[in-house]
Coordinates of C-alpha atoms in Angstrom, one line a residue:
Chain A
X1 CA 106.6 89.7 143.2
X2 CA 105.5 86.2 144.1
X3 CA 102.5 85.4 146.1
X4 CA 104.7 84.0 148.7
X5 CA 106.7 87.5 149.4
X6 CA 103.9 89.5 149.6
X7 CA 102.0 86.7 151.8
X8 CA 104.9 87.1 154.3
X9 CA 104.8 91.1 153.6
X10 CA 101.0 90.8 154.4
X11 CA 101.4 88.8 157.8
X12 CA 103.7 91.5 159.1
X13 CA 101.7 94.3 158.4
X14 CA 98.9 92.6 159.9
X15 CA 100.9 91.2 163.1
X16 CA 102.6 95.1 163.5
X17 CA 98.6 96.0 164.3
X18 CA 97.6 92.8 166.1
X19 CA 94.6 95.0 167.8
X20 CA 93.1 96.2 164.6
X21 CA 93.9 93.1 163.3
X22 CA 92.5 90.9 166.2
X23 CA 89.7 93.7 165.9
X24 CA 88.8 93.3 162.3
X25 CA 88.5 89.4 162.8
X26 CA 86.0 90.0 165.0
X27 CA 83.2 89.4 163.1
X28 CA 84.4 86.9 161.1
X29 CA 85.2 85.5 163.7
X30 CA 81.3 85.5 165.5
X31 CA 79.8 84.5 161.9
X32 CA 81.8 82.2 161.2
X33 CA 81.2 80.8 164.8
X34 CA 77.5 81.2 164.9
X35 CA 77.4 79.6 161.3
X36 CA 79.2 75.8 162.3
X37 CA 77.4 76.2 166.0
X38 CA 74.0 76.9 164.6
X39 CA 74.1 74.8 161.7
X40 CA 75.6 71.7 163.9
X41 CA 73.0 72.6 166.9
X42 CA 70.2 72.1 164.0
X43 CA 71.4 69.1 162.5
X44 CA 71.5 67.9 166.1
X45 CA 68.3 68.8 166.6
X46 CA 66.7 67.1 164.1
X47 CA 68.9 63.4 164.6
X48 CA 67.6 63.9 168.2
X49 CA 63.9 64.3 167.0
X50 CA 64.8 61.0 164.3
X51 CA 66.3 58.6 166.8
X52 CA 63.3 59.8 169.6
X53 CA 60.5 59.1 166.9
X54 CA 62.9 55.5 165.6
X55 CA 63.2 54.7 169.3
X56 CA 59.0 54.6 169.2
X57 CA 59.1 51.4 168.7
X58 CA 59.5 49.4 164.6
X59 CA 57.2 49.9 161.9
X60 CA 54.9 51.8 164.5
X61 CA 51.7 53.6 162.8
X62 CA 49.6 56.4 164.9
X63 CA 45.8 57.0 164.2
X64 CA 45.2 60.0 165.5
X65 CA 41.6 61.7 166.0
X66 CA 40.9 64.7 163.6
X67 CA 41.9 65.6 160.3
X68 CA 45.8 66.5 160.3
X69 CA 45.2 70.0 159.4
X70 CA 42.7 71.0 161.8
X71 CA 43.0 69.2 164.7
X72 CA 43.0 71.6 167.4
X73 CA 39.2 72.0 166.2
X74 CA 38.6 68.5 167.3
X75 CA 38.0 69.8 171.2
X76 CA 34.8 71.0 170.6
X77 CA 33.6 68.2 168.6
X78 CA 32.4 64.7 169.7
X79 CA 35.5 62.3 170.0
X80 CA 34.9 59.9 167.4
X81 CA 38.3 58.0 167.6
X82 CA 36.8 55.2 170.4
X83 CA 37.9 51.6 172.0
X84 CA 36.5 50.3 169.6
X85 CA 37.8 51.1 166.8
X86 CA 41.0 49.9 168.1
X87 CA 39.3 46.5 168.3
X88 CA 38.3 46.2 165.5
X89 CA 41.9 47.0 163.7
X90 CA 43.4 44.6 166.0
X91 CA 41.1 41.8 165.0
X92 CA 40.2 42.9 161.2
X93 CA 43.3 44.3 159.8
X94 CA 45.6 41.1 158.8
X95 CA 48.9 43.3 158.5
X96 CA 48.7 44.7 162.0
X97 CA 50.7 42.8 164.3
X98 CA 49.7 45.0 167.3
X99 CA 47.4 47.8 168.9
X100 CA 47.4 49.9 171.7
X101 CA 44.9 51.8 172.7
X102 CA 46.1 55.0 174.7
X103 CA 44.2 58.1 176.3
X104 CA 46.5 60.5 178.2
X105 CA 45.4 63.1 180.9
X106 CA 47.6 64.9 183.2
X107 CA 46.7 64.2 187.3
X108 CA 48.1 65.1 190.4
X109 CA 49.2 61.5 192.0
X110 CA 50.6 61.2 195.6
X111 CA 52.2 59.0 197.8
X112 CA 52.0 60.1 201.4
X113 CA 52.7 63.6 201.7
X114 CA 54.2 63.8 198.2
X115 CA 52.3 65.0 195.2
X116 CA 53.8 65.2 191.9
X117 CA 51.2 66.1 188.7
X118 CA 52.5 63.0 185.8
X119 CA 51.1 62.3 182.6
X120 CA 48.5 59.7 183.5
X121 CA 48.4 57.0 180.1
X122 CA 45.5 54.7 180.0
X123 CA 46.6 51.8 177.6
X124 CA 46.3 48.2 177.2
X125 CA 49.4 45.3 177.9
X126 CA 49.7 45.1 174.2
X127 CA 51.9 49.0 174.9
X128 CA 54.7 47.3 175.7
X129 CA 55.1 45.0 172.3
X130 CA 53.3 48.1 170.4
X131 CA 56.2 51.2 171.8
X132 CA 59.1 48.6 172.8
X133 CA 58.0 49.5 176.4
X134 CA 59.9 47.2 179.3
X135 CA 59.0 46.9 183.2
X136 CA 62.1 46.4 185.2
X137 CA 60.2 45.2 188.3
X138 CA 57.0 44.3 189.1
X139 CA 54.9 43.7 186.3
X140 CA 52.3 45.5 184.0
X141 CA 48.5 45.7 183.7
X142 CA 47.2 42.5 182.4
X143 CA 43.7 41.9 180.4
X144 CA 41.6 41.3 183.3
X145 CA 42.7 44.6 184.9
X146 CA 41.7 46.0 181.7
X147 CA 38.4 43.8 181.7
X148 CA 37.8 44.7 185.4
X149 CA 38.9 48.2 186.1
X150 CA 41.1 47.4 188.4
X151 CA 42.9 50.7 190.7
X152 CA 46.8 49.2 189.5
X153 CA 49.4 51.6 188.2
X154 CA 52.9 50.8 186.5
X155 CA 54.8 54.0 187.3
X156 CA 57.9 55.1 185.7
X157 CA 61.7 55.0 187.2
X158 CA 61.5 59.2 187.3
X159 CA 58.5 59.2 188.9
X160 CA 59.4 56.5 191.2
X161 CA 62.7 58.7 192.1
X162 CA 60.5 61.8 192.9
X163 CA 57.3 60.1 195.0
X164 CA 59.2 57.0 197.0
X165 CA 63.1 57.8 197.1
X166 CA 64.4 54.9 198.3
X167 CA 61.1 52.8 199.2
X168 CA 60.3 49.8 197.1
X169 CA 56.9 51.1 195.4
X170 CA 55.7 47.9 194.3
X171 CA 52.6 47.0 196.9
X172 CA 52.9 50.7 198.0
X173 CA 49.1 52.7 197.5
X174 CA 49.7 55.9 195.4
X175 CA 46.6 58.4 194.9
X176 CA 45.3 59.8 191.7
X177 CA 42.9 62.5 192.3
X178 CA 41.4 61.2 195.2
X179 CA 41.2 57.3 193.7
X180 CA 43.9 54.9 195.2
X181 CA 45.7 52.6 193.3
X182 CA 48.2 50.0 194.1
X183 CA 51.7 49.9 192.2
X184 CA 52.0 46.9 190.4
X185 CA 55.3 47.5 188.7
X186 CA 57.3 50.1 187.5
X187 CA 58.8 50.8 184.1
X188 CA 62.4 50.9 182.8
X189 CA 64.6 54.2 181.4
X190 CA 63.1 55.3 178.2
X191 CA 64.4 58.9 178.4
X192 CA 62.2 62.0 177.0
X193 CA 60.5 62.3 173.8
X194 CA 60.1 65.8 172.1
X195 CA 60.9 67.3 176.0
X196 CA 58.6 65.1 177.4
X197 CA 59.8 62.7 180.1
X198 CA 58.4 59.5 179.2
X199 CA 60.1 58.1 182.7
X200 CA 57.4 60.1 184.4
X201 CA 54.6 58.8 183.3
X202 CA 51.6 56.5 185.1
X203 CA 50.4 53.9 183.5
X204 CA 46.8 52.7 184.4
X205 CA 44.3 50.1 182.5
X206 CA 42.2 52.5 180.0
X207 CA 39.2 51.4 181.3
X208 CA 39.8 52.4 184.7
X209 CA 41.3 55.4 183.3
X210 CA 37.8 56.5 181.8
X211 CA 35.5 54.7 184.3
X212 CA 37.0 56.4 187.7
X213 CA 38.8 59.2 187.0
X214 CA 38.2 61.6 183.4
X215 CA 34.4 59.7 183.3
X216 CA 33.0 59.3 179.4
X217 CA 33.1 62.4 177.2
X218 CA 32.0 60.9 174.4
X219 CA 29.0 59.3 173.0
X220 CA 30.5 57.1 170.6
X221 CA 31.8 54.7 173.6
X222 CA 35.3 55.3 175.3
X223 CA 36.8 57.6 173.1
X224 CA 40.7 58.0 173.0
X225 CA 43.5 60.1 172.6
X226 CA 45.4 58.2 170.0
X227 CA 45.9 54.4 168.8
X228 CA 49.8 53.3 168.5
X229 CA 49.5 50.2 165.5
X230 CA 52.3 48.2 165.0
X231 CA 53.0 46.8 161.2
X232 CA 53.7 43.1 160.9
X233 CA 56.9 44.1 159.1
X234 CA 58.5 47.4 157.3
X235 CA 56.8 45.9 154.1
X236 CA 53.4 46.0 155.7
X237 CA 53.2 49.5 156.9
X238 CA 51.7 50.9 153.9
X239 CA 49.2 47.8 153.0
X240 CA 48.6 48.3 157.2
X241 CA 48.0 52.3 156.4
X242 CA 45.7 51.9 154.3
X243 CA 43.7 48.7 155.6
X244 CA 42.9 50.5 158.6
X245 CA 41.7 53.9 157.2
X246 CA 39.5 51.6 155.2
X247 CA 38.4 50.1 158.1
X248 CA 37.3 53.5 160.1
X249 CA 35.7 55.2 157.1
X250 CA 33.4 51.9 157.2
X251 CA 33.2 52.3 161.1
X252 CA 32.3 56.1 161.5
X253 CA 30.5 55.8 158.2
X254 CA 32.6 58.4 156.1
X255 CA 31.4 59.9 152.9
X256 CA 33.5 62.9 152.2
X257 CA 36.5 64.4 154.9
X258 CA 37.7 61.7 157.0
X259 CA 37.6 62.1 161.2
X260 CA 40.9 61.3 162.0
X261 CA 44.6 60.6 160.2
X262 CA 46.8 57.7 160.1
X263 CA 50.1 58.7 160.4
X264 CA 53.3 56.7 159.6
X265 CA 56.3 57.3 161.4
X266 CA 57.9 58.2 158.1
X267 CA 55.3 60.9 158.1
X268 CA 56.1 62.1 161.9
X269 CA 59.8 62.2 160.9
X270 CA 59.0 63.6 157.2
X271 CA 57.1 66.7 159.5
X272 CA 60.0 67.1 162.2
X273 CA 62.1 67.0 159.1
X274 CA 60.9 69.6 157.8
X275 CA 60.2 71.2 161.1
X276 CA 64.0 71.3 161.9
X277 CA 65.5 72.3 158.6
X278 CA 63.6 75.3 158.6
X279 CA 64.9 76.2 161.6
X280 CA 68.3 75.0 160.1
X281 CA 68.3 77.3 157.5
X282 CA 66.9 80.0 159.3
X283 CA 69.8 79.7 162.0
X284 CA 72.2 79.3 159.3
X285 CA 70.4 82.7 157.5
X286 CA 70.8 84.5 160.6
X287 CA 74.8 83.3 161.3
X288 CA 75.3 83.7 157.2
X289 CA 74.2 87.9 157.8
X290 CA 76.8 88.3 160.6
X291 CA 79.1 86.4 158.4
X292 CA 78.6 89.5 156.0
X293 CA 79.0 91.9 158.2
X294 CA 82.2 91.3 159.5
X295 CA 83.2 91.9 156.2
X296 CA 81.9 94.5 155.6
X297 CA 84.0 95.2 158.6
X298 CA 86.9 93.9 157.4
X299 CA 86.5 96.1 154.0
X300 CA 85.7 99.3 156.3
X301 CA 89.4 98.5 158.3
X302 CA 90.9 98.0 154.6
X303 CA 89.5 101.5 153.2
X304 CA 91.1 103.0 156.4
X305 CA 94.0 100.9 156.4
X306 CA 95.0 102.9 152.9
X307 CA 94.0 106.3 153.5
X308 CA 96.5 105.7 156.4
X309 CA 99.3 103.9 154.4
X310 CA 98.6 106.4 151.8
X311 CA 102.6 107.1 152.1
X312 CA 103.5 103.7 152.1
X313 CA 102.0 102.8 149.0
X314 CA 103.6 105.8 147.2
X315 CA 107.1 104.8 148.4
X316 CA 106.9 101.1 147.1
X317 CA 105.2 102.2 144.2
X318 CA 108.9 104.8 143.7
X319 CA 110.8 101.7 144.3
X320 CA 109.1 99.8 141.9
X321 CA 106.1 98.0 142.8
X322 CA 103.4 98.0 139.8
X323 CA 99.9 98.5 140.6
X324 CA 99.6 95.2 140.3
X325 CA 102.1 94.2 143.1
X326 CA 99.9 96.8 145.4
X327 CA 96.8 95.1 144.6
X328 CA 97.4 92.1 145.7
X329 CA 99.4 92.7 148.9
X330 CA 96.2 94.5 149.8
X331 CA 93.9 92.0 148.5
X332 CA 96.2 89.6 150.3
X333 CA 95.7 91.3 153.4
X334 CA 92.1 91.1 153.4
X335 CA 91.8 87.5 152.8
X336 CA 94.6 86.6 155.6
X337 CA 92.2 88.6 157.7
X338 CA 89.0 86.8 157.0
X339 CA 90.7 83.3 156.8
X340 CA 92.2 83.7 160.1
X341 CA 89.3 84.6 161.4
X342 CA 87.3 82.1 159.1
X343 CA 89.4 79.7 161.1
X344 CA 89.3 81.1 164.8
X345 CA 85.5 81.2 164.3
X346 CA 85.3 77.6 163.2
X347 CA 87.7 76.6 166.3
X348 CA 85.4 78.8 168.3
X349 CA 82.1 76.6 166.7
X350 CA 83.8 73.1 166.5
X351 CA 84.4 74.0 170.3
X352 CA 80.7 76.0 170.9
X353 CA 79.1 71.8 169.2
X354 CA 81.7 70.2 172.0
X355 CA 79.9 72.0 174.8
X356 CA 76.7 71.8 174.1
X357 CA 76.9 67.9 173.1
X358 CA 78.8 67.6 176.8
X359 CA 75.8 69.4 178.8
X360 CA 72.8 68.7 176.6
X361 CA 71.7 65.3 174.9
X362 CA 72.1 67.3 171.9
X363 CA 75.0 65.7 170.4
X364 CA 75.4 68.5 167.6
X365 CA 76.7 67.0 164.2
X366 CA 80.1 69.3 163.4
X367 CA 79.7 69.5 159.4
X368 CA 82.7 69.2 157.3
X369 CA 80.6 70.7 154.8
X370 CA 79.6 73.5 156.9
X371 CA 82.5 73.6 157.6
X372 CA 84.4 73.8 154.4
X373 CA 81.5 76.6 153.6
X374 CA 82.2 78.5 156.6
X375 CA 85.7 79.3 155.6
X376 CA 85.5 79.4 152.4
X377 CA 82.8 81.9 152.5
X378 CA 84.7 84.1 154.5
X379 CA 88.0 83.6 152.3
X380 CA 85.2 84.6 149.2
X381 CA 84.0 87.7 151.6
X382 CA 87.9 88.8 151.8
X383 CA 88.6 88.8 148.7
X384 CA 85.4 90.4 147.0
X385 CA 85.0 92.8 150.0
X386 CA 89.4 93.6 150.1
X387 CA 89.1 94.2 146.2
X388 CA 87.2 98.0 146.8
X389 CA 90.3 98.8 149.2
X390 CA 93.0 97.3 147.0
X391 CA 92.2 98.8 144.2
X392 CA 91.6 102.2 146.0
X393 CA 95.2 101.5 147.0
X394 CA 96.5 100.6 143.9
X395 CA 95.2 103.7 141.7
X396 CA 96.7 106.0 144.3
X397 CA 98.9 108.4 142.5
X398 CA 102.5 107.8 143.6
X399 CA 103.4 112.0 143.8
X400 CA 100.3 112.8 145.5
X401 CA 100.8 109.3 148.0
X402 CA 104.6 110.5 148.5
X403 CA 103.9 114.2 149.1
X404 CA 100.6 113.5 152.1
X405 CA 103.1 114.5 154.7
Chain B
X1 CA 134.9 108.1 124.1
X2 CA 131.9 110.2 125.6
X3 CA 130.3 109.2 128.5
X4 CA 126.9 107.2 127.6
X5 CA 123.7 109.6 127.9
X6 CA 121.7 108.8 131.0
X7 CA 119.4 111.4 130.8
X8 CA 118.1 112.8 127.7
X9 CA 115.2 115.6 127.7
X10 CA 114.0 116.8 124.0
X11 CA 110.6 118.9 123.9
X12 CA 109.3 117.8 127.3
X13 CA 106.5 120.2 128.5
X14 CA 103.9 119.3 131.3
X15 CA 100.9 121.0 131.2
X16 CA 98.0 120.7 134.3
X17 CA 95.0 122.3 133.8
X18 CA 92.8 123.5 130.3
X19 CA 91.5 126.2 128.4
X20 CA 91.9 129.3 130.3
X21 CA 93.8 128.1 133.4
X22 CA 96.3 126.2 132.1
X23 CA 99.5 126.3 133.4
X24 CA 102.9 125.5 131.4
X25 CA 104.5 123.5 134.3
X26 CA 107.6 122.5 132.4
X27 CA 107.9 124.0 128.4
X28 CA 109.6 122.8 126.1
X29 CA 112.3 122.0 128.1
X30 CA 115.8 120.4 126.3
X31 CA 118.4 118.5 128.8
X32 CA 120.7 116.0 128.5
X33 CA 122.8 114.2 131.8
X34 CA 125.8 112.4 131.6
X35 CA 126.9 109.0 132.8
X36 CA 129.0 110.1 136.2
X37 CA 127.3 113.6 136.6
X38 CA 126.6 115.0 139.6
X39 CA 123.5 118.0 138.9
X40 CA 121.7 120.2 141.3
X41 CA 118.2 121.3 140.1
X42 CA 117.5 124.8 141.5
X43 CA 115.0 127.3 141.2
X44 CA 112.3 129.1 142.8
X45 CA 109.5 127.2 143.9
X46 CA 107.3 127.1 141.3
X47 CA 109.5 126.7 139.0
X48 CA 109.2 123.3 137.5
X49 CA 112.2 121.9 139.5
X50 CA 109.6 119.0 141.3
X51 CA 107.6 118.0 137.9
X52 CA 110.9 117.5 136.2
X53 CA 112.1 115.3 139.3
X54 CA 109.0 113.9 139.3
X55 CA 108.9 113.6 134.7
X56 CA 112.7 112.0 135.7
X57 CA 112.2 109.8 138.2
X58 CA 109.2 108.2 135.9
X59 CA 106.9 108.8 138.5
X60 CA 104.7 111.4 136.0
X61 CA 104.6 111.4 132.3
X62 CA 105.4 114.8 130.3
X63 CA 102.0 116.3 128.1
X64 CA 104.2 115.7 125.1
X65 CA 108.1 115.6 123.8
X66 CA 110.8 112.4 124.6
X67 CA 112.2 111.3 127.8
X68 CA 115.6 108.7 126.9
X69 CA 116.2 107.4 130.1
X70 CA 119.0 105.1 129.4
X71 CA 118.9 104.8 126.1
X72 CA 115.2 103.6 126.7
X73 CA 112.4 106.1 125.4
X74 CA 110.0 105.9 128.9
X75 CA 107.7 108.9 127.9
X76 CA 105.5 106.5 126.3
X77 CA 105.5 103.3 128.8
X78 CA 102.4 102.2 130.7
X79 CA 102.6 101.7 134.0
X80 CA 103.5 98.5 135.0
X81 CA 107.0 99.3 132.7
X82 CA 107.4 102.5 134.3
X83 CA 107.1 100.5 137.9
X84 CA 109.5 98.3 136.1
X85 CA 112.2 101.2 134.8
X86 CA 112.0 102.7 139.1
X87 CA 112.8 99.8 139.9
X88 CA 115.8 98.7 137.9
X89 CA 117.2 101.8 136.7
X90 CA 116.4 104.4 139.5
X91 CA 117.1 104.9 143.1
X92 CA 114.4 107.7 144.9
X93 CA 115.9 109.4 148.5
X94 CA 113.2 111.4 150.1
X95 CA 113.4 114.7 152.4
X96 CA 111.2 112.7 154.5
X97 CA 113.4 109.7 154.1
X98 CA 109.9 107.0 153.6
X99 CA 110.8 104.5 155.8
X100 CA 108.4 101.4 156.2
X101 CA 108.4 101.6 160.1
X102 CA 107.1 97.9 161.1
X103 CA 110.6 97.3 159.2
X104 CA 113.8 96.7 160.4
X105 CA 116.8 99.0 158.2
X106 CA 118.2 95.8 156.8
X107 CA 114.3 95.0 155.9
X108 CA 113.5 98.5 153.8
X109 CA 117.2 98.1 152.1
X110 CA 115.4 94.7 150.7
X111 CA 112.2 95.8 149.6
X112 CA 113.0 97.1 146.5
X113 CA 114.9 93.8 145.4
X114 CA 111.6 92.5 146.7
X115 CA 110.1 93.6 143.6
X116 CA 112.9 92.3 141.9
X117 CA 112.9 89.0 142.2
X118 CA 115.9 88.7 143.8
X119 CA 116.2 85.6 145.9
X120 CA 116.1 85.7 149.8
X121 CA 120.2 85.0 150.2
X122 CA 121.4 87.2 147.4
X123 CA 118.7 90.0 149.4
X124 CA 120.1 89.7 152.0
X125 CA 123.5 90.1 151.3
X126 CA 123.8 93.1 149.0
X127 CA 121.2 95.2 151.6
X128 CA 124.2 94.1 154.0
X129 CA 126.6 95.5 151.6
X130 CA 124.7 98.7 150.8
X131 CA 124.1 99.4 154.3
X132 CA 127.5 98.7 155.4
X133 CA 128.5 101.4 152.4
X134 CA 127.0 103.8 154.4
X135 CA 128.4 103.8 157.6
X136 CA 125.6 101.6 159.5
X137 CA 126.7 98.2 159.2
X138 CA 126.2 98.5 162.9
X139 CA 122.4 99.2 163.3
X140 CA 120.8 96.8 160.5
X141 CA 118.2 95.7 162.5
X142 CA 116.8 98.5 163.9
X143 CA 113.8 100.0 163.6
X144 CA 113.7 103.1 162.0
X145 CA 112.1 104.4 164.8
X146 CA 115.4 103.8 166.7
X147 CA 117.5 105.4 164.6
X148 CA 118.3 109.3 163.8
X149 CA 117.2 111.5 161.4
X150 CA 120.9 111.1 159.6
X151 CA 120.7 107.2 160.5
X152 CA 117.7 107.2 158.5
X153 CA 118.2 109.1 155.6
X154 CA 121.3 106.7 155.2
X155 CA 119.2 103.5 155.2
X156 CA 116.9 105.5 152.0
X157 CA 119.9 105.7 151.0
X158 CA 121.5 102.3 150.8
X159 CA 117.9 101.3 149.7
X160 CA 118.0 103.7 146.7
X161 CA 121.3 102.4 145.8
X162 CA 120.6 98.4 146.4
X163 CA 119.2 98.2 142.7
X164 CA 122.4 98.9 141.3
X165 CA 120.5 101.9 139.3
X166 CA 121.7 104.5 136.6
X167 CA 120.7 107.0 138.2
X168 CA 120.2 108.7 142.5
X169 CA 117.2 110.9 142.4
X170 CA 117.3 113.1 145.7
X171 CA 114.6 115.1 146.6
X172 CA 115.8 117.8 149.6
X173 CA 117.3 114.8 150.6
X174 CA 119.0 117.4 153.4
X175 CA 116.0 119.1 154.1
X176 CA 115.0 117.6 157.6
X177 CA 118.5 117.8 158.7
X178 CA 120.8 119.7 160.8
X179 CA 124.1 121.1 159.4
X180 CA 126.1 118.5 160.4
X181 CA 124.4 115.7 159.4
X182 CA 123.7 117.8 156.2
X183 CA 127.2 117.4 156.1
X184 CA 127.5 113.8 156.4
X185 CA 124.4 112.7 154.0
X186 CA 126.2 114.9 151.7
X187 CA 129.6 113.5 152.0
X188 CA 128.0 110.0 151.1
X189 CA 126.0 111.7 147.8
X190 CA 129.5 112.7 147.1
X191 CA 131.5 109.2 147.6
X192 CA 128.5 107.3 145.7
X193 CA 129.5 110.1 142.6
X194 CA 133.1 109.0 143.1
X195 CA 132.3 105.7 142.8
X196 CA 130.7 106.0 139.4
X197 CA 126.9 107.0 140.0
X198 CA 125.0 109.6 138.5
X199 CA 123.4 111.8 140.8
X200 CA 120.7 114.3 140.4
X201 CA 119.7 116.1 143.2
X202 CA 116.6 118.6 144.0
X203 CA 117.7 121.5 146.3
X204 CA 117.1 125.1 147.1
X205 CA 120.0 125.3 149.6
X206 CA 122.6 126.6 147.9
X207 CA 125.2 125.4 150.0
X208 CA 123.7 122.0 149.2
X209 CA 124.3 122.4 145.5
X210 CA 127.5 124.2 146.0
X211 CA 128.9 120.2 147.0
X212 CA 127.9 119.2 143.2
X213 CA 129.3 119.3 140.1
X214 CA 126.6 121.3 138.2
X215 CA 123.1 123.0 138.9
X216 CA 120.9 123.3 136.2
X217 CA 118.8 126.5 136.9
X218 CA 115.2 126.7 136.4
X219 CA 112.4 129.7 136.0
X220 CA 109.1 129.2 135.0
X221 CA 109.2 126.1 133.3
X222 CA 112.1 126.9 131.4
X223 CA 116.1 125.9 132.2
X224 CA 117.8 129.3 131.7
X225 CA 121.1 128.4 132.9
X226 CA 121.8 124.2 131.6
X227 CA 125.1 124.5 133.0
X228 CA 126.0 126.4 135.6
X229 CA 129.6 125.7 138.3
X230 CA 128.5 125.6 141.5
X231 CA 130.6 128.1 142.7
X232 CA 128.2 130.6 140.7
X233 CA 125.2 130.7 142.5
X234 CA 124.4 133.9 144.2
X235 CA 125.3 135.6 140.6
X236 CA 122.2 135.3 139.6
X237 CA 118.5 134.3 140.9

């Protein structure tokens, strides 16, 4: 008997008991759907994170205080990364195009009776060019604002919506921690970054933030949360990284371990890639386990089916089916169940990815590799878990099988 | 010219168990059945008639002895070859019909030809012909559950003859039928035999055996009457 006849027969048998076939497939369907959805969503998260880092601006480096491994400890130690470091980098490192010092804190912002807790970013005018931001209306902070500790703010567009509604905010007064500020500009929308909505931030001169809002907290000068630096071009990124590190070691008089770390966008992307890659692998592993459980479910039902169909097997043998014919018949039934489950699961998985893509900014990828893998694996699972029941069927003694009424 | 020999058994022995518990289900049985015969195998239960049926039907192998079926020595064949023999040379009719419930009458009859790799078109034509021959040409597309017992057994007979076997084996074919239907089914066996098919039937009912032309009587694993006339039933036992 050829494979085509066997397949036709298997389909007939499986469709004769639709409910059981569907329930048997369910495990594989869920397993497959989750493999595809999880891998797709994991890859989507990776891509989203990468895109966000790339949107930070071209050729950007970040200098943060503290060692990379022990950054949390720097909360207790005197903060050593200061405004003067940023100025030194800007004037002394030739491969650097722009430097933007940033000091950040979370404070309530009030306009009339409306009150919103917002990220207050103290920075300098170079912030725009280094981080590829722009103002939508009004103007950004100027050098004079920084020099004179002016009480001016530039607001993120979402914050403007929340505080002002339809009122034009430019020229209005807002209060940050009981200090009155004049709104001079509104930023262009930039979107979220790693879950933080950058469009809800408030930008003030870095000197104003340190002197009027937070107070100075370091004996070394105006301490910073981090410094963003843009290199002249892509080729000079590693050069800049090296020169900045050397300059800061000199300035901080470092003999053993650095008290700062310089990270390029590539470093950050690598860290993000490692984290999301690990996440994807974990999701895929969990999904893979459910695929395995689905396969065991198929084996279970096939074994029940062999027991139930003992007489059928005996009859088939009596009218001329060889052991191989019976083996092939049951194997094909198992493979059809798991492959059909695989295809259905793929459909559901792809549907889930499209749904997530439609409802969230997470543009999960439909990975052809994941689909091929999942369908292939579930077919293989059918084959693997079908062998045992099929062998049981093939080995049945026709006399015993026919007699079991 | 003498008729061709379909079944030739030489000293067929079937042992079950071993050592002290060894049982001779068949004890050195010699038997000849020629082309065109219509035999009934009779005997008390435990006399070895079912074992005989299984060995003749190539469902079981003898412990020793030689068995020529249609001139082929089948005693030493492997599983795949025996399956081939069952498919091409034998037709089975069982007491419980053994039709596949998910298939129609026509599909059930076509099943042996699927294993014989007959083309789909020829399968259909031959199955229709076989069903017409047993008088079921009008119920071909019914499922077994939609047929009466007698009709189901007709389907089973059609399935048994569709591959044009040299030997039709029936194991208590009327055991599950009422007396009226029994007569109909026996009538079909008679017609098939008249048309040249060799029929061997296992039965314990004298009325059924009387419709055959030769009774082979078993007792304790031995053939005690290889050529009994049906009319003689009741004089032995």
